[in-house]
PDB file of C-alpha atoms in Angstrom:
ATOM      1  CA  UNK A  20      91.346  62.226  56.262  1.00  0.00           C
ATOM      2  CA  UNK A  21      89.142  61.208  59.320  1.00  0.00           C
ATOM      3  CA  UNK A  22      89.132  63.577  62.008  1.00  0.00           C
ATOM      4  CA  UNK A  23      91.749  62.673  65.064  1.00  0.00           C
ATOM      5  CA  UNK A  24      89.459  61.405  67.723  1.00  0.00           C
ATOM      6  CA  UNK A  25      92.461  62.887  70.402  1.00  0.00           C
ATOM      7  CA  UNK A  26      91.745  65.766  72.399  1.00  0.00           C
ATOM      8  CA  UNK A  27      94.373  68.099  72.865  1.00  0.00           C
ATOM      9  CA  UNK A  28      95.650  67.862  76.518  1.00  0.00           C
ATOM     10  CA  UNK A  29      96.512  71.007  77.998  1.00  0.00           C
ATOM     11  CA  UNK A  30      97.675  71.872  81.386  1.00  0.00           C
ATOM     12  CA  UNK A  31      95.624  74.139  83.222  1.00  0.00           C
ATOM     13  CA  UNK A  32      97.151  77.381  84.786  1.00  0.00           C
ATOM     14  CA  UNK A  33      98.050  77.280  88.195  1.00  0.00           C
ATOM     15  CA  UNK A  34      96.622  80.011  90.138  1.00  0.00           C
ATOM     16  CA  UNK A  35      97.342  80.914  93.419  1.00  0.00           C
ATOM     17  CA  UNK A  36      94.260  78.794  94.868  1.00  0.00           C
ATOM     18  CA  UNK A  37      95.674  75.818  92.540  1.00  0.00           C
ATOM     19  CA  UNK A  38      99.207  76.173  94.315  1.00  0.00           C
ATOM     20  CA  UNK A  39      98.096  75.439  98.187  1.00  0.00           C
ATOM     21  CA  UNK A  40      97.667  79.444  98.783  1.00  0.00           C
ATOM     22  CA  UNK A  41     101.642  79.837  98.767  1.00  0.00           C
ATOM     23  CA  UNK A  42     102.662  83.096  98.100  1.00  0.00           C
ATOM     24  CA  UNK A  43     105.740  84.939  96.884  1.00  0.00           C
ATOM     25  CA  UNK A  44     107.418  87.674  99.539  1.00  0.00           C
ATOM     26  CA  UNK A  45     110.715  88.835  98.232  1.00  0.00           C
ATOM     27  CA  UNK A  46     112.268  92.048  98.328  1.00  0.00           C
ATOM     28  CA  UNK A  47     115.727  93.123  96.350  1.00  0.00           C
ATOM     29  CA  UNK A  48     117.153  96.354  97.563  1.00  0.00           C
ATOM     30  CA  UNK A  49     120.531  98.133  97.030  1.00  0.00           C
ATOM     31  CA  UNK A  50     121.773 101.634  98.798  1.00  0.00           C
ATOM     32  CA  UNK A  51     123.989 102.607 101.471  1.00  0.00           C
ATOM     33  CA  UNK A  52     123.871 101.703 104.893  1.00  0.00           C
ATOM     34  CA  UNK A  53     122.739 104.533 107.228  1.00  0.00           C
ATOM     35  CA  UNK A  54     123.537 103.989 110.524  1.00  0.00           C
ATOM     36  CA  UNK A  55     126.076 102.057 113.295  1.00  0.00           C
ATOM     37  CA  UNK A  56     125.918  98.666 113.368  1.00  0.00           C
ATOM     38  CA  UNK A  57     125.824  96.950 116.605  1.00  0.00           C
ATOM     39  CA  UNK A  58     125.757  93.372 116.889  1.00  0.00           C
ATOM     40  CA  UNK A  59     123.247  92.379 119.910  1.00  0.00           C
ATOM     41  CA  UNK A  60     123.173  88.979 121.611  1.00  0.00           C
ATOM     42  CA  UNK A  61     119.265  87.684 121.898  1.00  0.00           C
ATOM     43  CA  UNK A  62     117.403  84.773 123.252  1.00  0.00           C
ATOM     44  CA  UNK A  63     116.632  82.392 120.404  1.00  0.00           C
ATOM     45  CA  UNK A  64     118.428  79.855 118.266  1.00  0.00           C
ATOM     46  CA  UNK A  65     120.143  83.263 115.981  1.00  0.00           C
ATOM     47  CA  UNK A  66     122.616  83.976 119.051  1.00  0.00           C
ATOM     48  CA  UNK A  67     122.935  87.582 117.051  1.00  0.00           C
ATOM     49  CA  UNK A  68     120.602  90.333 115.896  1.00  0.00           C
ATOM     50  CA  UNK A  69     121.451  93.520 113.946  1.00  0.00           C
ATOM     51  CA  UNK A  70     118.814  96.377 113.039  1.00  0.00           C
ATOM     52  CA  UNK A  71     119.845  98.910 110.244  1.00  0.00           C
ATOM     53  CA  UNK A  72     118.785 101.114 107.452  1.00  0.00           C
ATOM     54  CA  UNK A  73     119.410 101.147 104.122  1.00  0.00           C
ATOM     55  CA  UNK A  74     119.300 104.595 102.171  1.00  0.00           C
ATOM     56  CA  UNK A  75     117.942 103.633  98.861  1.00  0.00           C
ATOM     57  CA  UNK A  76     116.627 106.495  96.269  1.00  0.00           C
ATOM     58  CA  UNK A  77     114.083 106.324  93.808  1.00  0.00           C
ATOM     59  CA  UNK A  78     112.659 108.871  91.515  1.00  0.00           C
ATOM     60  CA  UNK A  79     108.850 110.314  92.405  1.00  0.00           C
ATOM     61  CA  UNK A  80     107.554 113.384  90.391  1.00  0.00           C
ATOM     62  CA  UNK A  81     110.575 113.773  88.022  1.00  0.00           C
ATOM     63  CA  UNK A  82     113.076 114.446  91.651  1.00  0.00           C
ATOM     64  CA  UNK A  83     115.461 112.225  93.528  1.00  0.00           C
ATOM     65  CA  UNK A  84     114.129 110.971  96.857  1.00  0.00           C
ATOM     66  CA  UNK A  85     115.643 109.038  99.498  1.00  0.00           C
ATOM     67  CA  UNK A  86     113.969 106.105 101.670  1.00  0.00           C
ATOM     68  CA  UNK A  87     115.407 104.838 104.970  1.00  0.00           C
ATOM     69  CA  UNK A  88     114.394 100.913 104.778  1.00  0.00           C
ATOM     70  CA  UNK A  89     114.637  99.563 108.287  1.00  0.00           C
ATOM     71  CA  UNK A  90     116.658  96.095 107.754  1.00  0.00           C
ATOM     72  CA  UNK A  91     117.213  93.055 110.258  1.00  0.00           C
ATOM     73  CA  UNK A  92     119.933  90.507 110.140  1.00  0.00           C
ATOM     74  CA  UNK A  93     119.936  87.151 112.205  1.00  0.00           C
ATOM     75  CA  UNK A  94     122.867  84.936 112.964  1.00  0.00           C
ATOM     76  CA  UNK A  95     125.911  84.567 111.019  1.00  0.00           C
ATOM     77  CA  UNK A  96     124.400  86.760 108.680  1.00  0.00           C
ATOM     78  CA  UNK A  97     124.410  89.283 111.369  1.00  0.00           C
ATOM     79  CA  UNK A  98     127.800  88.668 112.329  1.00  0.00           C
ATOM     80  CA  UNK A  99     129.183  88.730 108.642  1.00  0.00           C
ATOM     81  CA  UNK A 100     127.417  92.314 107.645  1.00  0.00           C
ATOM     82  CA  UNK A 101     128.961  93.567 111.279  1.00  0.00           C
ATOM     83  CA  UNK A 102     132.320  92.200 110.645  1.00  0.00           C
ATOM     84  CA  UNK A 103     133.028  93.456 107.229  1.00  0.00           C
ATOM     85  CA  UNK A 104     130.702  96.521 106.290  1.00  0.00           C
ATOM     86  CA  UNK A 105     129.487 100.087 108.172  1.00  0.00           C
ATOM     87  CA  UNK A 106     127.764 102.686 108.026  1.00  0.00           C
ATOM     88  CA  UNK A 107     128.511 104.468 104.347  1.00  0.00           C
ATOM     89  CA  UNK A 108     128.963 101.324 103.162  1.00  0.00           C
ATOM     90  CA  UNK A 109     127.088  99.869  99.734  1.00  0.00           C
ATOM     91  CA  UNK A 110     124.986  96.922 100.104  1.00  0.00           C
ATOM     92  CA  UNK A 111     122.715  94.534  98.077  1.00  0.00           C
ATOM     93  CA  UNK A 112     119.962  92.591  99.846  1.00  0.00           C
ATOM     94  CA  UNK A 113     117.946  89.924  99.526  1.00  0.00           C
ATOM     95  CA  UNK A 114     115.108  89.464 101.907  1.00  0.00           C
ATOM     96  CA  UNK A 115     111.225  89.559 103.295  1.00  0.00           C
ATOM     97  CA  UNK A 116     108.915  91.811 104.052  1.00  0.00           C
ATOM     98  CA  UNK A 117     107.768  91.462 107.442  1.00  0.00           C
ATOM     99  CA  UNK A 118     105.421  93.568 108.936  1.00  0.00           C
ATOM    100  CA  UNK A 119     104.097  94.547 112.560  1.00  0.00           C
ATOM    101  CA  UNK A 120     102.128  96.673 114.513  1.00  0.00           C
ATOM    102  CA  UNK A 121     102.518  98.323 118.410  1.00  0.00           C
ATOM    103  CA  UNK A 122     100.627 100.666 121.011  1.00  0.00           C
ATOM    104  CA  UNK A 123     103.084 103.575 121.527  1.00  0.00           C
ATOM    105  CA  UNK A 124     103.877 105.248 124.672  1.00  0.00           C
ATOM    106  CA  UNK A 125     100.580 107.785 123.728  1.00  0.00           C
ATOM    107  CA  UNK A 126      98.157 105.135 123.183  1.00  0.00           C
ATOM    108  CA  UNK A 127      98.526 105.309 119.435  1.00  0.00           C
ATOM    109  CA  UNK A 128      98.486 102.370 117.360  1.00  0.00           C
ATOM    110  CA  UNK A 129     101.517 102.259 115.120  1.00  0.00           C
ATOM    111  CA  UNK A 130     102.842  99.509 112.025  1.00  0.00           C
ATOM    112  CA  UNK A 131     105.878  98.769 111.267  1.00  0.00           C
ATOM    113  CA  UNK A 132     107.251  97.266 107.816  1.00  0.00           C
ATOM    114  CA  UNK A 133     111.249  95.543 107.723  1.00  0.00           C
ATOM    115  CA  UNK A 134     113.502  93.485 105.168  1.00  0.00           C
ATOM    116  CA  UNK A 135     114.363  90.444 106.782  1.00  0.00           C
ATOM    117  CA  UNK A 136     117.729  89.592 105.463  1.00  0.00           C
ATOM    118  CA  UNK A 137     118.131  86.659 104.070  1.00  0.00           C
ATOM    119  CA  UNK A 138     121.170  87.133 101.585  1.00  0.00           C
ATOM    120  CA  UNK A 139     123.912  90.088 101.619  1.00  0.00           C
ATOM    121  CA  UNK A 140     126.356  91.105  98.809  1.00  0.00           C
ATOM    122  CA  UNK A 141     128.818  93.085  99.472  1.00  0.00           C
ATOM    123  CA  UNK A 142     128.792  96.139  96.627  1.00  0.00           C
ATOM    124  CA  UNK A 143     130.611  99.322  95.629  1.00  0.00           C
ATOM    125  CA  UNK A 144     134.042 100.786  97.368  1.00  0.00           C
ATOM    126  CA  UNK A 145     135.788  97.600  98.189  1.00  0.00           C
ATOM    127  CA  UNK A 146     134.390  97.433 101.308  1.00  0.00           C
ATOM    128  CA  UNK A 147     136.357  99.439 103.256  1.00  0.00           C
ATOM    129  CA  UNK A 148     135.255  99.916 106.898  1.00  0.00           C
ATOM    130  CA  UNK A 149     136.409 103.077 107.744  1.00  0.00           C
ATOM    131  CA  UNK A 150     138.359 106.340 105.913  1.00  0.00           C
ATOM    132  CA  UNK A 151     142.171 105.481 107.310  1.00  0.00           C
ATOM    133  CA  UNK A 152     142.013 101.936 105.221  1.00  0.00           C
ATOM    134  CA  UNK A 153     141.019 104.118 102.422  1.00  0.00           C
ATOM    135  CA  UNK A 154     143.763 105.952 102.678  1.00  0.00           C
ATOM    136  CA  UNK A 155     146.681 103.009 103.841  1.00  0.00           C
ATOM    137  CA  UNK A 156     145.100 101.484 100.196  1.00  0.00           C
ATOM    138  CA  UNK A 157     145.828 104.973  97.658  1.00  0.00           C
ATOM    139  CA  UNK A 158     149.205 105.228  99.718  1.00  0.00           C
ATOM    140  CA  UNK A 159     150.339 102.139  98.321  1.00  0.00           C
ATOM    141  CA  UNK A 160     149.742 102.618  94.748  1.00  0.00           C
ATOM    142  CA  UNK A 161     153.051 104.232  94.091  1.00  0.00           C
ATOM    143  CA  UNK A 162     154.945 103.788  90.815  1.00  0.00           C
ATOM    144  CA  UNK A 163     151.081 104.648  88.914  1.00  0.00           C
ATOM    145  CA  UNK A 164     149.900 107.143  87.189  1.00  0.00           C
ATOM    146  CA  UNK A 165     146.708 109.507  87.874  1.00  0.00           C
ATOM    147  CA  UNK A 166     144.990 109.759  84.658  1.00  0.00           C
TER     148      UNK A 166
END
């Protein structure tokens, strides 16, 4: 048989300098959220801001430890995570890194690193806003039995 005179065609692998320079900044975290949230008007096209943490733990050196992520929410996304979750709460988010840097009040130069949220879910206990719906809930469950 004659040799095919076809070359194989393969596509060549896109790397980053193939794809424009677009790069990937995404950021899945889950925890609990660690402080009051307050709901704060601003000036831009939002309407509403809200700054958290997130208390997320990870293993280092064979022992539990415990990171504070700062988190922002814009807009209804703000106003949703206000409305229906607090502090204790779980959460799951979806976001970006975004990253920034300041002059303190001493002259020193400081960065700062936060998720911007893009996506919420809510996660764990129901979410119950506070300890007197918790109870109003197990008060009602008459007629079962503990086990």
């Amino acid at each position: 048989m004659p040799k095919s005179t076809k070359k194989m065609c393969r596509k060549p692998i896109k790397t980053m300098k193939d794809n424009g320079g677009v790069t990937m900044n995404n950021v899945n975290i889950m925890g609990r959220i660690a402080t009051d949230l307050t709901l704060r008007p601003v000036r831009s096209a939002a309407g509403f801001a809200v700054n958290f943490k997130v208390a997320v733990e990870r293993f280092s050196g064979g022992r539990k430890v415990t990171d504070f992520i700062r988190c922002t929410a814009w807009g209804k996304t703000a106003e949703r995570i206000c409305k229906h979750l607090s502090k204790g709460n779980m959460i799951a988010i979806n976001g970006s890194l975004v990253t920034g840097d300041y002059v303190d009040i001493k002259g020193i130069r400081r960065t700062t690193t936060d998720v911007c949220v893009r996506e919420f879910y809510f996660t764990g206990d129901k979410y119950r806003r506070n300890k007197e719906q918790d109870k109003a809930v197990f008060d009602d469950l008459g007629g079962f039995e503990e086990v």
